[in-house]
PDB file of C-alpha atoms in Angstrom:
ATOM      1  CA  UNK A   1     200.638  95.148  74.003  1.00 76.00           C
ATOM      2  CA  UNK A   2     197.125  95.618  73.352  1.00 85.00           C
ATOM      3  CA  UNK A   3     197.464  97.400  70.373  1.00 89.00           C
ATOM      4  CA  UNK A   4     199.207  94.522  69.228  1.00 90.00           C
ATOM      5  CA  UNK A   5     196.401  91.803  70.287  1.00 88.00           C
ATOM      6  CA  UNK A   6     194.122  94.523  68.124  1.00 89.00           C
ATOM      7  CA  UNK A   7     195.811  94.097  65.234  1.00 93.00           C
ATOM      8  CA  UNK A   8     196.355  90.233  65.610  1.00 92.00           C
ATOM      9  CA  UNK A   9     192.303  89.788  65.846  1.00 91.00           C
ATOM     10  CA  UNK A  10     192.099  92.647  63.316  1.00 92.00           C
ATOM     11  CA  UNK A  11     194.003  90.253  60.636  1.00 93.00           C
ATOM     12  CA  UNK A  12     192.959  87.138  61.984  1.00 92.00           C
ATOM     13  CA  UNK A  13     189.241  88.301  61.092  1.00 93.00           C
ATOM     14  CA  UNK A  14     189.850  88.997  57.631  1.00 93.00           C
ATOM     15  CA  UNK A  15     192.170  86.094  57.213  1.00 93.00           C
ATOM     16  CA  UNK A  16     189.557  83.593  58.222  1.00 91.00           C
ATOM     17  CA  UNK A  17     186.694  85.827  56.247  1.00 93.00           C
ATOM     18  CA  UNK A  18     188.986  85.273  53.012  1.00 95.00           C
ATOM     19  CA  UNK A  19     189.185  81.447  53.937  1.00 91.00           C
ATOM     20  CA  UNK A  20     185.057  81.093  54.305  1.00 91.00           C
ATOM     21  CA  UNK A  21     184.412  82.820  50.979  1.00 93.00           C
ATOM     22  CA  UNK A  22     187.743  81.112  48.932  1.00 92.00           C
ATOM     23  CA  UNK A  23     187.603  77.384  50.430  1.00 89.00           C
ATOM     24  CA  UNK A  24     186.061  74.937  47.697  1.00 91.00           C
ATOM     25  CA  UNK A  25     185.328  72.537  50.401  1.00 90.00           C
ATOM     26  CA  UNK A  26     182.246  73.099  52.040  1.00 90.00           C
ATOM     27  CA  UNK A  27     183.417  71.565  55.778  1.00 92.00           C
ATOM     28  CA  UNK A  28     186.379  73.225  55.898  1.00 92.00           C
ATOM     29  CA  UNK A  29     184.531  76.467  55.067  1.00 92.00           C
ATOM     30  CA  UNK A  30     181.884  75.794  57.670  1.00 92.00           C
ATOM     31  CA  UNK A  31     184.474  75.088  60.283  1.00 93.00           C
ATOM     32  CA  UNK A  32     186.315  78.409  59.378  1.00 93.00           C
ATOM     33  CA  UNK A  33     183.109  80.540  59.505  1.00 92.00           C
ATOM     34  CA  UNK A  34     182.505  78.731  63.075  1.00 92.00           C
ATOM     35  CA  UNK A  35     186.063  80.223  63.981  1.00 92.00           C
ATOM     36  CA  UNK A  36     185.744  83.592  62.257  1.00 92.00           C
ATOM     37  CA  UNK A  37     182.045  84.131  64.969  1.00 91.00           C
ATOM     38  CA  UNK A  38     184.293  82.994  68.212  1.00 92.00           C
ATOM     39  CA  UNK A  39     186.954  85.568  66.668  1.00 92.00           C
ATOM     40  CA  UNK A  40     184.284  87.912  66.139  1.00 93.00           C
ATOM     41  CA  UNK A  41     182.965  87.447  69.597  1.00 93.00           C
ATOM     42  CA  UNK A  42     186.256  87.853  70.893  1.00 92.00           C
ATOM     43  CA  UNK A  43     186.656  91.224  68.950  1.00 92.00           C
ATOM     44  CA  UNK A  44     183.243  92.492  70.306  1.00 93.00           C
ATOM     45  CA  UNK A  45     184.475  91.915  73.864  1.00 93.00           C
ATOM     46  CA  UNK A  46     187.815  93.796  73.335  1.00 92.00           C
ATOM     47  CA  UNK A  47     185.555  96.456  72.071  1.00 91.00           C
ATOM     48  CA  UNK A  48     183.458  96.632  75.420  1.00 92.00           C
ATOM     49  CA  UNK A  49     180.254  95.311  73.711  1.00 92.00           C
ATOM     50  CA  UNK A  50     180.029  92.180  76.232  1.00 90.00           C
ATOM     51  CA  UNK A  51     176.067  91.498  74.659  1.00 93.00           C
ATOM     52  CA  UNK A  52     176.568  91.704  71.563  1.00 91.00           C
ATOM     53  CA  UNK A  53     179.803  89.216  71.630  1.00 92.00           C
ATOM     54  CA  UNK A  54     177.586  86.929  73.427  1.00 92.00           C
ATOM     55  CA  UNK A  55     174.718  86.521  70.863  1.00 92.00           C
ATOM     56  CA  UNK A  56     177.572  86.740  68.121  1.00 89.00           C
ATOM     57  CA  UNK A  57     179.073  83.586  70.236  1.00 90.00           C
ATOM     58  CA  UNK A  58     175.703  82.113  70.606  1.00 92.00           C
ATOM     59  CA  UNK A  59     174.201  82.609  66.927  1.00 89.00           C
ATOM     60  CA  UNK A  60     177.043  83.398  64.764  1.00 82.00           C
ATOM     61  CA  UNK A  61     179.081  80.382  66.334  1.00 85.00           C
ATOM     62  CA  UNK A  62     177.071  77.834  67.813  1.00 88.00           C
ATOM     63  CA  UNK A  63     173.661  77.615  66.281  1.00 92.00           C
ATOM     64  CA  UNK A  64     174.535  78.722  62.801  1.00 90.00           C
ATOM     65  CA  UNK A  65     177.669  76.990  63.095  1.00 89.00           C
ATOM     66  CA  UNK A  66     175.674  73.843  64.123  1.00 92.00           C
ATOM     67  CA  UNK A  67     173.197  73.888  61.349  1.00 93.00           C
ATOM     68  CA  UNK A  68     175.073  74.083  58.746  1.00 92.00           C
ATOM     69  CA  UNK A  69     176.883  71.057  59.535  1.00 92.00           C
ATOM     70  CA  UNK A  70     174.023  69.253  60.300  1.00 93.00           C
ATOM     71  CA  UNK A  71     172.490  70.257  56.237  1.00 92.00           C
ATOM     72  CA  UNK A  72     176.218  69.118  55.209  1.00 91.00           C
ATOM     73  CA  UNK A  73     175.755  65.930  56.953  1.00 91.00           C
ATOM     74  CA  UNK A  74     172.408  65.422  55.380  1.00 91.00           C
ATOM     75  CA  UNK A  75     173.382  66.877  52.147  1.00 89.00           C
ATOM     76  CA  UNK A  76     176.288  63.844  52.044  1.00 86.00           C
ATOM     77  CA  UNK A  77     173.572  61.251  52.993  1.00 86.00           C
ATOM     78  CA  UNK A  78     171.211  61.920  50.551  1.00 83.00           C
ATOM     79  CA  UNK A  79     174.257  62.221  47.734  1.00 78.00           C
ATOM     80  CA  UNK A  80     174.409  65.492  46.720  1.00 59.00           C
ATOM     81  CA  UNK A  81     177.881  67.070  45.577  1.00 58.00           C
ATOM     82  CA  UNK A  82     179.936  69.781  46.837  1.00 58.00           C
ATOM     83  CA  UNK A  83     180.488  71.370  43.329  1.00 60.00           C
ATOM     84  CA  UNK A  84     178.248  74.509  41.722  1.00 58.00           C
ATOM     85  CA  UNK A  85     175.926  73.741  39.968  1.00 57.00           C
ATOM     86  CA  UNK A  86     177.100  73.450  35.988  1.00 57.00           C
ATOM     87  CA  UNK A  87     180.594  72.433  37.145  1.00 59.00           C
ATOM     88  CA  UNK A  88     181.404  69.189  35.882  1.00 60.00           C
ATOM     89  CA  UNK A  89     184.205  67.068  37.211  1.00 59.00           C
ATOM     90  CA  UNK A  90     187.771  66.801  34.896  1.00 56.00           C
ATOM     91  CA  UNK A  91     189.369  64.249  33.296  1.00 57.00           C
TER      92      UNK A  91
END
């Protein structure tokens, strides 16, 4: 059963890592990199490392999870656009 739960947060860490880097919306990729750190916490406390999943919980979910909405926010205030740099919008 745990071996199971292993390879569920196994997966489920590189699914949502594939979803931050692929997304071409920046919100949605914020909120999946907020997911993949409580995943990643999770996986730290399956593998007995109870500090380290709770400053990966603190820092890799909350606060950097936190700021980076808050420069999205601002970003969308102020007008700027979600594309690269160079790439124009089509037809």
């Amino acid at each position: 059963m745990l071996v199971a739960l292993d390879w569920m947060l196994g997966l489920g860490l590189g699914w949502l890592a594939w979803h931050v880097l692929a997304e071409r919306d920046l919100f949605r990729a914020v909120i999946h990199l907020i997911a993949l750190g409580a995943l990643a916490a999770v996986a730290w406390v399956r593998l007995g490392a109870l500090d380290v999943a709770l400053a990966e919980a603190a820092v890799g979910s909350g606060l950097t999870g936190a700021l980076l909405l808050a420069a999205l926010a601002r970003m969308r205030r102020r007008g700027g656009s979600e594309r690269p740099p160079g790439k124009e919008p089509g037809p």
